[in-house]
Short mmCIF file of C-alpha atoms in Angstrom, two decimals:
data_model
loop_
_atom_site.label_atom_id
_atom_site.label_comp_id
_atom_site.label_asym_id
_atom_site.label_seq_id
_atom_site.Cartn_x
_atom_site.Cartn_y
_atom_site.Cartn_z
CA MET A 136 -11.22 40.59 -33.44
CA ASN A 137 -12.98 39.88 -30.13
CA THR A 138 -16.21 38.55 -31.64
CA GLU A 139 -15.09 34.93 -32.00
CA PRO A 140 -13.70 34.54 -28.46
CA LYS A 141 -16.86 36.09 -26.99
CA SER A 142 -19.13 33.89 -29.08
CA GLY A 143 -17.06 30.87 -28.12
CA ARG A 144 -17.40 31.69 -24.43
CA ALA A 145 -21.14 32.23 -24.89
CA ARG A 146 -21.53 28.84 -26.55
CA ALA A 147 -19.48 27.18 -23.82
CA ARG A 148 -21.56 28.89 -21.14
CA THR A 149 -24.80 27.88 -22.83
CA ARG A 150 -23.62 24.30 -23.08
CA GLU A 151 -22.65 24.35 -19.39
CA VAL A 152 -26.07 25.67 -18.40
CA LEU A 153 -27.93 23.10 -20.48
CA LEU A 154 -25.73 20.29 -19.20
CA ALA A 155 -26.25 21.33 -15.56
CA ALA A 156 -30.03 21.43 -16.07
CA VAL A 157 -30.13 18.00 -17.73
CA ARG A 158 -27.87 16.48 -15.08
CA GLY A 159 -29.97 17.90 -12.27
CA LEU A 160 -33.15 16.61 -13.90
CA THR A 161 -31.55 13.18 -14.30
CA LEU A 162 -30.57 13.08 -10.63
CA ALA A 163 -34.02 14.19 -9.51
CA VAL A 164 -36.05 11.85 -11.69
CA ALA A 165 -33.86 8.79 -12.17
CA VAL A 166 -32.18 8.50 -8.76
CA LEU A 167 -35.12 9.41 -6.52
CA PRO A 168 -36.84 5.99 -6.87
CA PHE A 169 -33.64 4.21 -5.81
CA SER A 170 -33.31 6.40 -2.70
CA VAL A 171 -36.92 5.75 -1.69
CA LEU A 172 -36.67 2.01 -2.35
CA LEU A 173 -33.37 1.55 -0.51
CA LEU A 174 -34.54 3.58 2.49
CA VAL A 175 -37.75 1.57 2.87
CA LEU A 176 -36.01 -1.80 2.41
CA THR A 177 -33.19 -0.87 4.80
CA LEU A 178 -35.57 0.22 7.57
CA VAL A 179 -37.65 -2.95 7.16
CA SER A 180 -34.52 -5.12 7.14
CA VAL A 181 -33.13 -3.51 10.31
CA ALA A 182 -36.50 -3.99 12.02
CA LEU A 183 -36.35 -7.71 11.12
CA ILE A 184 -32.92 -8.25 12.73
CA PRO A 185 -34.41 -9.56 16.02
CA LEU A 186 -36.25 -12.21 13.98
CA GLY A 187 -33.04 -13.28 12.27
CA VAL A 188 -34.14 -12.37 8.77
CA GLY A 189 -32.46 -8.97 8.91
CA ILE A 190 -29.10 -10.60 9.66
CA VAL A 191 -29.10 -11.97 6.12
CA THR A 192 -30.74 -9.05 4.29
CA THR A 193 -29.17 -6.03 5.98
CA PRO A 194 -25.55 -6.35 4.72
CA PRO A 195 -26.53 -6.52 1.01
CA LEU A 196 -28.89 -3.56 1.42
CA LEU A 197 -26.28 -1.46 3.22
CA THR A 198 -23.81 -2.41 0.51
CA ALA A 199 -26.29 -1.17 -2.10
CA VAL A 200 -26.75 2.08 -0.16
CA ARG A 201 -22.99 2.48 -0.11
CA ALA A 202 -22.81 1.87 -3.85
CA LEU A 203 -25.44 4.58 -4.43
CA ALA A 204 -23.56 7.00 -2.16
CA ASP A 205 -20.26 6.19 -3.88
CA LYS A 206 -21.85 6.88 -7.25
CA ARG A 207 -23.07 10.26 -5.99
CA ARG A 208 -19.54 11.03 -4.74
CA GLU A 209 -18.18 10.13 -8.17
CA LEU A 210 -20.69 12.37 -9.95
CA ALA A 211 -20.01 15.24 -7.55
CA ALA A 212 -16.30 15.12 -8.32
CA GLU A 213 -16.79 14.62 -12.07
CA TRP A 214 -19.56 17.18 -12.69
CA CYS A 215 -18.86 19.97 -10.20
CA GLY A 216 -15.44 19.26 -8.73
CA VAL A 217 -16.93 18.67 -5.26
CA ARG A 218 -14.89 16.04 -3.41
CA ILE A 219 -16.85 14.02 -0.84
CA ARG A 220 -14.59 12.01 1.45
CA SER A 221 -15.54 8.65 2.93
CA ALA A 222 -14.15 6.68 5.85
CA TYR A 223 -15.69 3.21 5.87
CA ARG A 224 -14.43 0.72 8.42
CA PRO A 225 -12.93 -2.46 6.93
CA ILE A 226 -14.88 -5.69 7.14
CA HIS A 227 -13.16 -9.06 7.07
CA ALA A 228 -13.96 -10.96 3.90
CA GLY A 229 -14.84 -14.14 5.79
CA ALA A 230 -16.93 -12.47 8.50
CA LYS A 231 -20.16 -14.21 9.45
CA PRO A 232 -23.49 -12.49 8.68
CA TRP A 233 -24.05 -11.51 12.34
CA THR A 234 -20.61 -9.94 12.65
CA ARG A 235 -20.88 -8.31 9.25
CA THR A 236 -24.30 -6.82 10.05
CA PHE A 237 -23.37 -5.21 13.35
CA THR A 238 -19.96 -4.07 12.09
CA MET A 239 -21.72 -2.18 9.31
CA LEU A 240 -24.40 -0.79 11.63
CA ARG A 241 -21.74 0.51 14.03
CA ASP A 242 -19.86 2.21 11.21
CA PRO A 243 -20.51 6.01 11.38
CA GLN A 244 -20.03 6.31 7.61
CA VAL A 245 -22.70 3.67 6.94
CA ARG A 246 -25.08 5.48 9.29
CA ARG A 247 -24.44 8.71 7.40
CA ASP A 248 -25.23 6.90 4.14
CA VAL A 249 -28.61 5.80 5.51
CA LEU A 250 -29.30 9.27 6.93
CA TRP A 251 -28.48 10.75 3.53
CA LEU A 252 -31.31 8.83 1.84
CA PRO A 253 -34.22 10.85 3.30
CA VAL A 254 -32.26 14.07 2.82
CA ASP A 255 -31.67 13.14 -0.82
CA MET A 256 -35.38 12.38 -1.27
CA THR A 257 -36.43 15.82 0.01
CA ALA A 258 -33.92 18.67 -0.02
CA GLY A 259 -31.67 16.83 -2.45
CA PHE A 260 -34.55 16.28 -4.86
CA VAL A 261 -35.48 19.98 -4.77
CA THR A 262 -31.91 21.24 -5.26
CA ALA A 263 -31.35 18.78 -8.11
CA LEU A 264 -34.62 19.69 -9.85
CA LEU A 265 -34.28 23.46 -9.40
CA PRO A 266 -31.69 24.01 -12.19
CA ALA A 267 -33.93 22.31 -14.76
CA VAL A 268 -37.04 24.18 -13.55
CA LEU A 269 -35.23 27.51 -13.61
CA LEU A 270 -33.99 26.92 -17.15
CA PHE A 271 -37.07 25.39 -18.78
CA TYR A 272 -39.86 27.25 -16.98
CA PRO A 273 -39.20 30.55 -18.86
CA PHE A 274 -40.09 28.85 -22.15
CA GLU A 275 -43.61 28.35 -20.83
CA GLY A 276 -43.82 32.12 -20.26
CA PHE A 277 -42.76 32.77 -23.84
CA ALA A 278 -45.36 30.27 -25.08
CA VAL A 279 -48.01 31.97 -22.97
CA ALA A 280 -47.16 35.36 -24.51
CA ALA A 281 -47.27 33.78 -27.98
CA GLY A 282 -50.95 32.92 -27.52
CA LEU A 283 -51.00 29.79 -25.39
CA TRP A 284 -52.69 31.79 -22.63
CA ARG A 285 -55.99 31.60 -24.56
CA VAL A 286 -55.95 27.82 -24.30
CA LEU A 287 -54.70 27.68 -20.73
CA ALA A 288 -56.91 30.45 -19.35
CA ASP A 289 -60.15 29.33 -21.04
CA GLY A 290 -62.13 32.24 -19.60
CA GLN A 291 -60.41 32.09 -16.21
CA THR A 292 -57.21 33.50 -14.74
CA TYR A 293 -54.06 31.54 -15.51
CA TRP A 294 -51.15 32.10 -13.18
CA TYR A 295 -47.64 32.09 -14.56
CA GLY A 296 -45.59 32.22 -11.41
CA PHE A 297 -46.92 35.24 -9.55
CA VAL A 298 -48.30 36.92 -12.75
CA PRO A 299 -52.06 36.53 -13.42
CA VAL A 300 -52.68 36.11 -17.15
CA THR A 301 -56.11 37.13 -18.44
CA ASP A 302 -55.32 38.94 -21.68
CA GLN A 303 -52.50 39.71 -24.10
CA PRO A 304 -50.90 42.56 -22.05
CA SER A 305 -50.72 40.36 -18.96
CA ALA A 306 -49.33 37.58 -21.18
CA LEU A 307 -46.56 39.97 -22.21
CA GLY A 308 -45.91 40.57 -18.51
CA ALA A 309 -45.48 36.80 -18.14
CA ALA A 310 -42.99 36.89 -21.01
CA ALA A 311 -41.03 39.66 -19.26
CA THR A 312 -40.95 37.55 -16.08
CA ALA A 313 -39.79 34.58 -18.15
CA ALA A 314 -36.96 36.67 -19.61
CA VAL A 315 -35.78 37.60 -16.12
CA LEU A 316 -35.92 33.95 -15.06
CA LEU A 317 -33.96 32.92 -18.16
CA VAL A 318 -31.20 35.41 -17.37
CA ALA A 319 -31.11 34.13 -13.80
CA ALA A 320 -30.97 30.56 -15.09
CA TYR A 321 -28.08 31.46 -17.40
CA ARG A 322 -26.14 32.74 -14.43
CA LEU A 323 -27.23 30.43 -11.61
CA THR A 324 -27.99 26.97 -13.05
CA PRO A 325 -24.46 25.49 -12.71
CA ARG A 326 -24.16 26.96 -9.22
CA LEU A 327 -27.46 25.42 -8.16
CA LEU A 328 -26.21 21.98 -9.17
CA THR A 329 -23.07 22.63 -7.13
CA VAL A 330 -25.32 23.51 -4.17
CA HIS A 331 -26.96 20.09 -4.51
CA PHE A 332 -23.60 18.32 -4.29
CA LYS A 333 -22.47 20.51 -1.40
CA LEU A 334 -25.61 19.50 0.46
CA THR A 335 -24.70 15.89 -0.28
CA ARG A 336 -21.19 16.48 1.05
CA ALA A 337 -22.58 18.02 4.24
CA VAL A 338 -24.43 14.77 4.98
CA LEU A 339 -22.14 12.13 3.48
CA GLY A 340 -18.72 13.65 4.06
CA ALA A 341 -16.51 12.21 6.78
CA ASP A 342 -15.04 14.60 9.32
CA GLN A 343 -11.32 14.93 9.93
CA GLY A 344 -11.42 12.88 13.13
CA GLU A 345 -12.81 9.82 11.37
CA LEU A 346 -10.36 10.20 8.51
CA ALA A 347 -7.50 10.39 11.04
CA GLU A 348 -8.83 7.25 12.74
CA ARG A 349 -9.02 5.47 9.40
CA VAL A 350 -5.43 6.46 8.60
CA ARG A 351 -4.35 5.21 12.03
CA VAL A 352 -6.03 1.83 11.49
CA LEU A 353 -4.46 1.46 8.05
CA THR A 354 -1.06 2.40 9.49
CA GLU A 355 -1.35 -0.22 12.21
CA THR A 356 -2.49 -2.84 9.72
CA ARG A 357 0.44 -2.07 7.47
CA ARG A 358 2.83 -2.17 10.42
CA ASP A 359 1.46 -5.56 11.49
CA ALA A 360 1.90 -6.89 7.96
CA VAL A 361 5.48 -5.59 7.81
CA ASP A 362 6.25 -7.05 11.25
CA THR A 363 4.80 -10.40 10.25
CA SER A 364 6.87 -10.46 7.05
CA ALA A 365 10.03 -9.53 8.97
CA ALA A 366 9.34 -12.23 11.58
CA GLU A 367 8.82 -14.78 8.81
CA LEU A 368 12.11 -13.83 7.19
CA ARG A 369 13.87 -14.17 10.54
CA ARG A 370 12.21 -17.54 11.02
CA ILE A 371 13.46 -18.77 7.66
CA GLU A 372 16.95 -17.48 8.42
CA ARG A 373 16.93 -19.16 11.86
CA ASP A 374 15.66 -22.46 10.46
CA LEU A 375 18.38 -22.43 7.82
CA HIS A 376 21.01 -21.66 10.46
CA ASP A 377 19.79 -24.21 13.03
CA GLY A 378 18.83 -26.93 10.60
CA ALA A 379 20.25 -27.43 7.12
CA GLN A 380 23.32 -25.24 7.67
CA ALA A 381 24.29 -27.08 10.86
CA ARG A 382 23.92 -30.45 9.15
CA LEU A 383 25.98 -29.32 6.17
CA VAL A 384 28.73 -28.10 8.51
CA ALA A 385 28.65 -31.42 10.38
CA MET A 386 28.80 -33.29 7.09
CA GLY A 387 31.85 -31.24 6.06
CA MET A 388 33.56 -32.08 9.33
CA ASP A 389 32.73 -35.78 8.88
CA LEU A 390 34.18 -35.72 5.38
CA GLY A 391 37.39 -34.16 6.75
CA THR A 392 37.64 -36.88 9.39
CA ILE A 393 36.95 -39.55 6.78
CA GLU A 394 39.77 -38.18 4.66
CA MET A 395 42.19 -38.59 7.58
CA LEU A 396 40.94 -42.08 8.56
CA LEU A 397 40.68 -43.46 5.07
CA ASP A 398 44.18 -45.04 5.13
CA ARG A 399 44.54 -45.76 8.87
CA ASP A 400 41.03 -47.02 9.80
CA PRO A 401 38.92 -47.85 6.74
CA ALA A 402 36.15 -49.39 8.89
CA GLN A 403 35.67 -46.23 10.95
CA ALA A 404 35.88 -44.14 7.78
CA LYS A 405 33.12 -46.25 6.30
CA LYS A 406 30.90 -45.62 9.35
CA LEU A 407 31.53 -41.89 9.15
CA LEU A 408 30.80 -41.96 5.42
CA SER A 409 27.45 -43.60 6.10
CA GLN A 410 26.72 -40.96 8.75
CA ALA A 411 27.64 -38.18 6.29
CA ARG A 412 25.21 -39.67 3.79
CA ARG A 413 22.45 -39.64 6.40
CA ASN A 414 23.30 -36.04 7.28
CA SER A 415 23.05 -35.03 3.64
CA ALA A 416 19.64 -36.76 3.30
CA GLU A 417 18.40 -35.11 6.51
CA ALA A 418 19.68 -31.70 5.34
CA LEU A 419 17.86 -32.16 2.03
CA GLU A 420 14.68 -33.19 3.87
CA GLU A 421 14.90 -30.15 6.13
CA LEU A 422 15.33 -27.88 3.13
CA ARG A 423 12.23 -29.42 1.59
CA ASP A 424 10.34 -29.00 4.86
CA LEU A 425 11.45 -25.38 4.99
CA VAL A 426 10.14 -24.74 1.49
CA ARG A 427 6.85 -26.51 2.26
CA GLY A 428 6.72 -24.80 5.66
CA ILE A 429 6.19 -21.40 4.07
CA HIS A 430 2.63 -22.65 3.68
CA PRO A 431 2.27 -26.40 4.37
CA PRO A 432 -0.04 -28.25 1.97
CA VAL A 433 -1.77 -30.07 4.85
CA LEU A 434 -2.50 -26.74 6.53
CA ALA A 435 -3.89 -25.23 3.33
CA GLU A 436 -5.86 -28.27 2.17
CA ARG A 437 -7.10 -29.93 5.38
CA GLY A 438 -7.03 -27.21 8.02
CA LEU A 439 -5.35 -26.71 11.37
CA GLY A 440 -6.74 -29.83 13.04
CA ASP A 441 -5.13 -32.25 10.58
CA ALA A 442 -1.98 -30.12 10.54
CA VAL A 443 -1.65 -30.61 14.33
CA ARG A 444 -2.21 -34.35 13.91
CA ALA A 445 0.48 -34.49 11.23
CA LEU A 446 2.75 -32.53 13.55
CA ALA A 447 2.13 -35.03 16.39
CA LEU A 448 3.23 -37.88 14.13
CA ARG A 449 6.59 -36.14 13.61
CA LEU A 450 7.31 -35.56 17.29
CA PRO A 451 10.31 -37.45 18.74
CA VAL A 452 7.95 -39.03 21.31
CA THR A 453 4.99 -41.33 20.95
CA GLY A 454 1.92 -39.11 20.66
CA GLY A 455 -1.34 -38.42 18.97
CA ALA A 456 -4.12 -35.87 18.64
CA ARG A 457 -7.65 -36.54 19.92
CA GLY A 458 -10.92 -34.72 19.38
CA PRO A 459 -11.74 -31.68 17.30
CA CYS A 460 -9.15 -28.94 17.32
CA VAL A 461 -10.96 -25.62 17.71
CA VAL A 462 -8.55 -22.73 17.77
CA ALA A 463 -8.87 -18.98 18.17
CA TYR A 464 -5.57 -17.63 16.95
CA ARG A 465 -3.69 -14.95 15.14
CA VAL A 466 -0.59 -15.90 13.21
CA PRO A 467 1.58 -17.49 15.96
CA LEU A 468 -0.12 -20.89 16.26
CA ARG A 469 -0.02 -21.49 12.52
CA THR A 470 3.55 -20.26 12.54
CA GLY A 471 4.35 -22.93 15.12
CA VAL A 472 2.77 -25.57 12.90
CA ARG A 473 4.89 -24.38 9.97
CA ARG A 474 8.05 -24.51 12.07
CA GLY A 475 7.48 -28.09 13.12
CA PRO A 476 8.04 -29.67 16.58
CA ALA A 477 10.76 -27.25 17.60
CA GLY A 478 8.65 -24.34 16.40
CA VAL A 479 5.72 -25.38 18.58
CA ASN A 480 7.99 -25.50 21.62
CA ARG A 481 9.11 -21.92 20.88
CA THR A 482 5.81 -20.47 19.69
CA VAL A 483 3.31 -21.56 22.32
CA PRO A 484 5.17 -20.18 25.38
CA GLU A 485 5.90 -16.91 23.56
CA HIS A 486 2.27 -16.31 22.61
CA ARG A 487 0.39 -18.10 25.37
CA SER A 488 -1.79 -15.07 25.98
CA ARG A 489 -2.65 -14.69 22.28
CA CYS A 490 -3.98 -18.15 21.42
CA TRP A 491 -5.87 -21.03 22.98
CA SER A 492 -7.03 -24.42 21.81
CA ARG A 493 -9.64 -26.96 22.79
CA GLY A 494 -8.86 -30.60 22.21
CA SER A 495 -5.98 -32.69 23.42
CA LEU A 496 -2.51 -33.69 22.40
CA THR A 497 -1.26 -36.70 24.34
CA ALA A 498 2.31 -37.84 24.45
CA ARG A 499 4.39 -40.23 26.51
CA PRO A 500 8.16 -40.81 26.46
#
């Protein structure tokens, strides 16, 4: 009754041992050239940074090192259940090569990736190759005992491990050693592969302090995004209240006055009717501006400089914009452009310490 379950477990264990040996051999043979190549290229690229060449070549190479490390993390979790955490610092998508290079070089996780390469080439290579050696080396001992020792010895002493083979009895001793190694391989091969990935985790894994810092940065970024969205909603609500809603209320009051004056003073009622028509057109225009102000086409298509020039044309005073508009900003200056003339008057004083501009905006009454 217990034969089938035991045989099933034996087959599963044998498959696990073979799979661990093949995976370790694959890591040792196939991945080692990539580690050597990336380490050499990365060191050369970093050395060329003072000449300017490394500014261009270093980010792609560090990205490739990260991809190799991420693949090893994926294999560690998939093959042996070893989770290797990472805590890379974010890099802005539009960052210039200089900024991108030094941001990556200052990242502790990127430095750990580079440090992992020589470790993976040496200790990592040995720990990855050991499962395959431990499993397949005993078969050489069995072949030696079967008569291969005559070919290998060729009148001299052939060493199988620590056993000198000179004749058939010593060849049988090599077979006994091979049997012991095979039993050890049956028991230890999967664990040896796990040791390889634990060594990788010891070098690549992020500590708790860096993970906490990463969580803090993500929390602040999320809070800033939420605050920006809430401020934008309040801005839309305020613009509706101060603009289109006020004009619609005024138009309703004008229509009420027109209704009372229609019989007594048709001329004045006609003037008020014309004013109500203008109010309705202005309310409609403000609603359109509000919709376009969520992200103005001129700001998206032609940049901030032309958006400021277009804003100057809409000011209630004679004005214009001269020279290139070079701005270091966060959201507030663009928010002022979206809000229009009144928005600039509110935004710039509120965020004077957060933005600056070079250029000029001239106006005269």
